[in-house]
C-alpha positions as a Markdown table, in Angstrom:
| # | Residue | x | y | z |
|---|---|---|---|---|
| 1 | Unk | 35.0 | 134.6 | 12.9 |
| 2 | Unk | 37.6 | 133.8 | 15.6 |
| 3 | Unk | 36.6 | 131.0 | 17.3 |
| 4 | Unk | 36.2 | 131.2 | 21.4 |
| 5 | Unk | 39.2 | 129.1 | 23.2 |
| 6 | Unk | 36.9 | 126.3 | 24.4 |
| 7 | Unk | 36.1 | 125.5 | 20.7 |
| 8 | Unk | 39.4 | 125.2 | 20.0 |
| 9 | Unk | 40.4 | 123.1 | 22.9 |
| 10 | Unk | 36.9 | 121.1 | 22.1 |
| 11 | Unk | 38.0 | 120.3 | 18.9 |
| 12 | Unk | 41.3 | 119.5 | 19.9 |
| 13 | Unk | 40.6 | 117.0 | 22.6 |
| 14 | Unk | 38.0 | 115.2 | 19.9 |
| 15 | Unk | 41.2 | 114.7 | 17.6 |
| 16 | Unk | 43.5 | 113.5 | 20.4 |
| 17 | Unk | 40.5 | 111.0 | 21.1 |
| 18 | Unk | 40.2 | 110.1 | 18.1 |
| 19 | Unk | 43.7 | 109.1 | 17.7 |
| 20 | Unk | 43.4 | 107.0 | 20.5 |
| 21 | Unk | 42.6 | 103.2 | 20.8 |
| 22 | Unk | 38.8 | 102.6 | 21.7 |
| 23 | Unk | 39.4 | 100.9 | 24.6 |
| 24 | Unk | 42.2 | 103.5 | 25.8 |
| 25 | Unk | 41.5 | 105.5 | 28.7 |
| 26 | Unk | 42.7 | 109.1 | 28.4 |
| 27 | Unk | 43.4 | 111.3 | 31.6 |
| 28 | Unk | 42.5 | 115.0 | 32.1 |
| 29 | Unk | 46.5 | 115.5 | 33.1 |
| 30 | Unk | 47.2 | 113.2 | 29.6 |
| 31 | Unk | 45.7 | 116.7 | 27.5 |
| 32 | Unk | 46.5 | 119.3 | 29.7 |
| 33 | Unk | 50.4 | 118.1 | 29.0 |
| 34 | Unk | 50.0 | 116.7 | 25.2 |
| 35 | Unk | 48.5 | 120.5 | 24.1 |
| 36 | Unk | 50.2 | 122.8 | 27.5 |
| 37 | Unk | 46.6 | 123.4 | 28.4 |
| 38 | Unk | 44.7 | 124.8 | 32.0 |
| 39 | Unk | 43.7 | 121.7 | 33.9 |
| 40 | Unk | 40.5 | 123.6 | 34.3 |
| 41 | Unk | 39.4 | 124.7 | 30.4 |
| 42 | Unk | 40.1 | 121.1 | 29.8 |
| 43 | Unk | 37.9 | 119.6 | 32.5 |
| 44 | Unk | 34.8 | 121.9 | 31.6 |
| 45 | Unk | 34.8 | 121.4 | 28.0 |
| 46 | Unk | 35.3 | 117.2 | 28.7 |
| 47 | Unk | 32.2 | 117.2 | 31.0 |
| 48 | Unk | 30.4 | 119.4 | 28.6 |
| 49 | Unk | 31.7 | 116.8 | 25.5 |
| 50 | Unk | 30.6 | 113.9 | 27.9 |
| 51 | Unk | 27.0 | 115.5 | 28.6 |
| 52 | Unk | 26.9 | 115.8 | 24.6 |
| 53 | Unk | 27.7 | 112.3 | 23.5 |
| 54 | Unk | 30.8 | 112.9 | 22.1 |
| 55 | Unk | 33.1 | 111.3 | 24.8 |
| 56 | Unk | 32.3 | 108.6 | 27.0 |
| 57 | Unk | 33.4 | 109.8 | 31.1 |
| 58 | Unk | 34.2 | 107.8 | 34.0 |
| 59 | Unk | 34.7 | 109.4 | 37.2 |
| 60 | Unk | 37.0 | 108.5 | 39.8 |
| 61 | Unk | 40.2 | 106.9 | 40.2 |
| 62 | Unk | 41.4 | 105.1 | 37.5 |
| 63 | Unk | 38.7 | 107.1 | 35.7 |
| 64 | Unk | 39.1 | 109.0 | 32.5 |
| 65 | Unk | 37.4 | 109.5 | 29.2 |
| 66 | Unk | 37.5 | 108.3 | 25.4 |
| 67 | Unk | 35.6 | 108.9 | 22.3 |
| 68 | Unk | 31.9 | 108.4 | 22.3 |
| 69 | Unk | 31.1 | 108.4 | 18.9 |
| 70 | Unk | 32.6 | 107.2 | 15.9 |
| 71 | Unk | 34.7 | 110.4 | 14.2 |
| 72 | Unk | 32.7 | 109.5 | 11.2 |
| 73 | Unk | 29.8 | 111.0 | 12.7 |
| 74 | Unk | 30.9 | 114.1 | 14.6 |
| 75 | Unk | 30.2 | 116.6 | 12.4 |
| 76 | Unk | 32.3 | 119.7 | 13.0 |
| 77 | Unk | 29.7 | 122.8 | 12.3 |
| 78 | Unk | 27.5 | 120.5 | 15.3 |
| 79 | Unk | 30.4 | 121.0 | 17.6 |
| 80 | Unk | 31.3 | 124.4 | 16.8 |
| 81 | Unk | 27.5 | 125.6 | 17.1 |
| 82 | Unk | 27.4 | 123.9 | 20.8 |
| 83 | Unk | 30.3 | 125.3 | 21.9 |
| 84 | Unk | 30.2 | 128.7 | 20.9 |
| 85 | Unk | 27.8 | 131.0 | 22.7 |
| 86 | Unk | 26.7 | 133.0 | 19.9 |
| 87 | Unk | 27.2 | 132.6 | 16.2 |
| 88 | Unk | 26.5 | 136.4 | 15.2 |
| 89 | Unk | 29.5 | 138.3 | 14.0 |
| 90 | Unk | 27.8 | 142.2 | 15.3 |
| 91 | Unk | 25.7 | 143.4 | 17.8 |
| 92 | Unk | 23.8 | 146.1 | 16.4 |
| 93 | Unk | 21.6 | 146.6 | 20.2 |
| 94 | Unk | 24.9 | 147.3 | 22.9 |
| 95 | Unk | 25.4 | 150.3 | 22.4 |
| 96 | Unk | 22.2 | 150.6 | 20.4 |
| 97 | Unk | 23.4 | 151.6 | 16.5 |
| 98 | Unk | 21.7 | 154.7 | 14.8 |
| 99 | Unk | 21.8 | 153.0 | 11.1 |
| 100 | Unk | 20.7 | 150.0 | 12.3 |
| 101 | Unk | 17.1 | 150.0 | 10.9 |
| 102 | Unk | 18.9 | 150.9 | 7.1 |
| 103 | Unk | 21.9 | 149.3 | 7.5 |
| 104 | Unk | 22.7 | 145.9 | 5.6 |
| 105 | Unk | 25.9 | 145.3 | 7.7 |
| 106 | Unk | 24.4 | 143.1 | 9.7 |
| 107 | Unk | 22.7 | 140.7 | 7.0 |
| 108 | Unk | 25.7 | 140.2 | 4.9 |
| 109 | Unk | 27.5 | 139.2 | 7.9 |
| 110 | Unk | 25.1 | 136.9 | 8.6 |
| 111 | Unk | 25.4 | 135.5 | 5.3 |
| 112 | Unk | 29.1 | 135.2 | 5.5 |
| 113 | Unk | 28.3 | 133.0 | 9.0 |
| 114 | Unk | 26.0 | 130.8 | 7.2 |
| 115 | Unk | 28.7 | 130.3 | 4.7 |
| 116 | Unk | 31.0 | 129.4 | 7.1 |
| 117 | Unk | 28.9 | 127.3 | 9.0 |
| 118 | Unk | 28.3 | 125.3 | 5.8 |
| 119 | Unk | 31.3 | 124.2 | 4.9 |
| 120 | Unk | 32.1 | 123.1 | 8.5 |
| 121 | Unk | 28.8 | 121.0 | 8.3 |
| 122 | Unk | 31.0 | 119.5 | 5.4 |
| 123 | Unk | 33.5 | 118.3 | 7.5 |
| 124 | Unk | 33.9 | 115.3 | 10.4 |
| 125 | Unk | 35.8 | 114.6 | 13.3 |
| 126 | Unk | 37.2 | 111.8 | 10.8 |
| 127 | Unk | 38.3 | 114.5 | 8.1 |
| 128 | Unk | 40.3 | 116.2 | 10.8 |
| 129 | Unk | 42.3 | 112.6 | 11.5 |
| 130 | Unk | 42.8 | 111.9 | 7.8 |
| 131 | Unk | 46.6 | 112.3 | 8.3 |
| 132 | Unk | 46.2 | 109.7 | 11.8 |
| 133 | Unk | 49.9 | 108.9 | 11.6 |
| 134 | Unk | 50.9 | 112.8 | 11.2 |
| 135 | Unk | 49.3 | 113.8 | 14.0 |
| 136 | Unk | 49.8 | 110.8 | 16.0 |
| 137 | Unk | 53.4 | 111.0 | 15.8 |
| 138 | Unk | 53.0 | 115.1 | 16.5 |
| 139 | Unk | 51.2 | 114.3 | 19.8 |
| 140 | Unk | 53.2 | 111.3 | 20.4 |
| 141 | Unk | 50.4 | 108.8 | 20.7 |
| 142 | Unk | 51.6 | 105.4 | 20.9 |
């Protein structure tokens, strides 16, 4: 499974929250320049990780965001599930598949999701941020 770019970035901007001191306001410009992101993927996915929990927002000037949770409990196969639209690896229905009623594609794939899913439900934010001072140093973060 390829993961959609707004997982990505999702998971991206939780780590480089993460990394940051509690009280430390980050800026939408702070990630767009850290990871060479669009100022725009990076505001959608922060409102839509604010409406979730998982950051803490505040609008206006001087305004920015910062984790909302504690990395210990952001569990990655949450965050992929929200952020990805769908979860199923085929569409047997567009264009409508002739096997489709005998076929078993469809449920070993499925299986092979579940799978996957599972061992990102074994994971946390705070597995990701193991290594802190790696990746701090990486993104620069004082």
């Amino acid at each position: 499974m390829k993961l959609t770019r707004h997982t990505d970035y999702a998971l991206r901007i939780l780590i480089y929250s993460a990394l940051q001191p509690q009280s430390r306001l980050i800026s939408i410009q702070e990630v767009t320049d850290v990871y060479d992101l669009s100022r725009n993927h990076v505001m959608k996915i922060v409102q839509r990780l604010g409406q979730e929990g998982y950051l803490s927002t505040i609008r206006g000037k001087g305004g920015g965001f910062r984790i909302g949770l504690s990395a210990e409990d952001i569990n990655l196969g949450v965050v992929v599930r929200m952020m990805e639209s769908t979860t199923v690896l085929i569409d047997c229905d567009e264009p409508v598949c002739r096997i489709s009623p005998s076929c078993r594609l469809k449920g070993i794939l499925a299986d092979a999701m579940s799978a996957f899913m599972a061992v990102l439900d074994s994971y946390t934010l705070a597995d990701l941020i193991e290594n802190r001072k790696e990746l701090a140093g990486l993104l620069a973060v004082g």
